[in-house]
Amino acid sequence: MTVCDSNIAPLLPSFSAIQRNIQMIRKKSTTQYIVPENASQLIIPEEFHYTFREEQFLIFDSGINTANRIIIFSSLRCLNILSNSPHIYFDATFKVVQIDG
């Protein structure tokens, strides 16, 4: 945390007041999303298709009517880094949402 001028410090709100304001703003801006029961119910809102910098983030979605749905999230920059990597490591925790069709 940076030190501010002694003339300005008394005019600023307390640290706890700033924390409360941030928490209140976050709570207001948090949208409640429906948790899908299966992959066919998963609808990815438009806001998750792009990063805060308006860069494409949803790279691929095979679609809700696909038997084994595949969704890939990444920035183009990260894909470029990955494509230039000599090794790729991953685990096998892919099926998080039950797929009933």
GROMACS .gro file of C-alpha atoms in nm:
model
  101
    1MET     CA    1   0.000   0.000   0.000
    2THR     CA    2   0.139   0.342  -0.087
    3VAL     CA    3   0.164   0.627   0.160
    4CYS     CA    4  -0.054   0.925   0.077
    5ASP     CA    5  -0.002   1.291   0.157
    6SER     CA    6  -0.086   1.379   0.520
    7ASN     CA    7  -0.325   1.652   0.397
    8ILE     CA    8  -0.524   1.404   0.188
    9ALA     CA    9  -0.538   1.109   0.430
   10PRO     CA   10  -0.804   1.260   0.664
   11LEU     CA   11  -1.034   1.316   0.366
   12LEU     CA   12  -1.030   0.952   0.258
   13PRO     CA   13  -1.273   0.690   0.391
   14SER     CA   14  -1.139   0.429   0.632
   15PHE     CA   15  -0.997   0.105   0.498
   16SER     CA   16  -1.295  -0.093   0.635
   17ALA     CA   17  -1.540   0.149   0.467
   18ILE     CA   18  -1.364   0.098   0.135
   19GLN     CA   19  -1.380  -0.280   0.185
   20ARG     CA   20  -1.755  -0.264   0.258
   21ASN     CA   21  -1.814  -0.054  -0.055
   22ILE     CA   22  -1.622  -0.300  -0.271
   23GLN     CA   23  -1.812  -0.597  -0.125
   24MET     CA   24  -2.146  -0.421  -0.180
   25ILE     CA   25  -2.060  -0.341  -0.543
   26ARG     CA   26  -1.945  -0.698  -0.607
   27LYS     CA   27  -2.263  -0.837  -0.453
   28LYS     CA   28  -2.481  -0.613  -0.672
   29SER     CA   29  -2.291  -0.700  -0.989
   30THR     CA   30  -2.287  -1.076  -0.926
   31THR     CA   31  -2.549  -1.248  -1.136
   32GLN     CA   32  -2.693  -1.575  -1.016
   33TYR     CA   33  -2.656  -1.845  -1.279
   34ILE     CA   34  -2.855  -2.167  -1.297
   35VAL     CA   35  -2.640  -2.473  -1.232
   36PRO     CA   36  -2.717  -2.720  -1.514
   37GLU     CA   37  -2.805  -3.081  -1.435
   38ASN     CA   38  -2.651  -3.205  -1.761
   39ALA     CA   39  -2.451  -3.078  -2.058
   40SER     CA   40  -2.759  -3.014  -2.271
   41GLN     CA   41  -2.880  -2.758  -2.015
   42LEU     CA   42  -2.550  -2.569  -2.008
   43ILE     CA   43  -2.597  -2.238  -2.184
   44ILE     CA   44  -2.286  -2.021  -2.185
   45PRO     CA   45  -2.385  -1.653  -2.152
   46GLU     CA   46  -2.242  -1.414  -2.411
   47GLU     CA   47  -2.039  -1.237  -2.141
   48PHE     CA   48  -1.824  -1.551  -2.103
   49HIS     CA   49  -1.741  -1.569  -2.473
   50TYR     CA   50  -1.493  -1.281  -2.439
   51THR     CA   51  -1.232  -1.155  -2.191
   52PHE     CA   52  -1.252  -0.817  -2.020
   53ARG     CA   53  -1.032  -0.690  -2.302
   54GLU     CA   54  -1.295  -0.802  -2.556
   55GLU     CA   55  -1.072  -1.085  -2.681
   56GLN     CA   56  -1.235  -1.412  -2.783
   57PHE     CA   57  -1.233  -1.658  -2.490
   58LEU     CA   58  -1.480  -1.930  -2.595
   59ILE     CA   59  -1.270  -2.094  -2.864
   60PHE     CA   60  -1.493  -2.394  -2.937
   61ASP     CA   61  -1.831  -2.534  -2.833
   62SER     CA   62  -1.953  -2.846  -3.010
   63GLY     CA   63  -2.310  -2.752  -2.912
   64ILE     CA   64  -2.581  -2.848  -2.664
   65ASN     CA   65  -2.716  -3.126  -2.888
   66THR     CA   66  -2.381  -3.304  -2.914
   67ALA     CA   67  -2.357  -3.644  -2.739
   68ASN     CA   68  -2.010  -3.576  -2.596
   69ARG     CA   69  -2.002  -3.200  -2.574
   70ILE     CA   70  -1.662  -3.033  -2.595
   71ILE     CA   71  -1.606  -2.676  -2.473
   72ILE     CA   72  -1.269  -2.502  -2.504
   73PHE     CA   73  -1.194  -2.176  -2.323
   74SER     CA   74  -0.869  -1.993  -2.392
   75SER     CA   75  -0.731  -1.665  -2.512
   76LEU     CA   76  -0.561  -1.664  -2.851
   77ARG     CA   77  -0.240  -1.558  -2.674
   78CYS     CA   78  -0.251  -1.865  -2.450
   79LEU     CA   79  -0.320  -2.092  -2.748
   80ASN     CA   80  -0.017  -1.945  -2.921
   81ILE     CA   81   0.199  -2.014  -2.614
   82LEU     CA   82   0.060  -2.368  -2.592
   83SER     CA   83   0.122  -2.438  -2.960
   84ASN     CA   84   0.488  -2.338  -2.920
   85SER     CA   85   0.541  -2.553  -2.611
   86PRO     CA   86   0.745  -2.873  -2.654
   87HIS     CA   87   0.538  -3.050  -2.383
   88ILE     CA   88   0.171  -3.045  -2.282
   89TYR     CA   89   0.058  -3.191  -1.949
   90PHE     CA   90  -0.301  -3.246  -1.837
   91ASP     CA   91  -0.505  -3.459  -1.599
   92ALA     CA   92  -0.817  -3.662  -1.658
   93THR     CA   93  -1.080  -3.461  -1.467
   94PHE     CA   94  -1.285  -3.369  -1.771
   95LYS     CA   95  -1.639  -3.489  -1.694
   96VAL     CA   96  -1.758  -3.243  -1.431
   97VAL     CA   97  -2.118  -3.213  -1.553
   98GLN     CA   98  -2.319  -3.533  -1.576
   99ILE     CA   99  -2.407  -3.605  -1.939
  100ASP     CA  100  -2.754  -3.761  -1.962
  101GLY     CA  101  -2.848  -3.618  -2.300
   0.00000   0.00000   0.00000
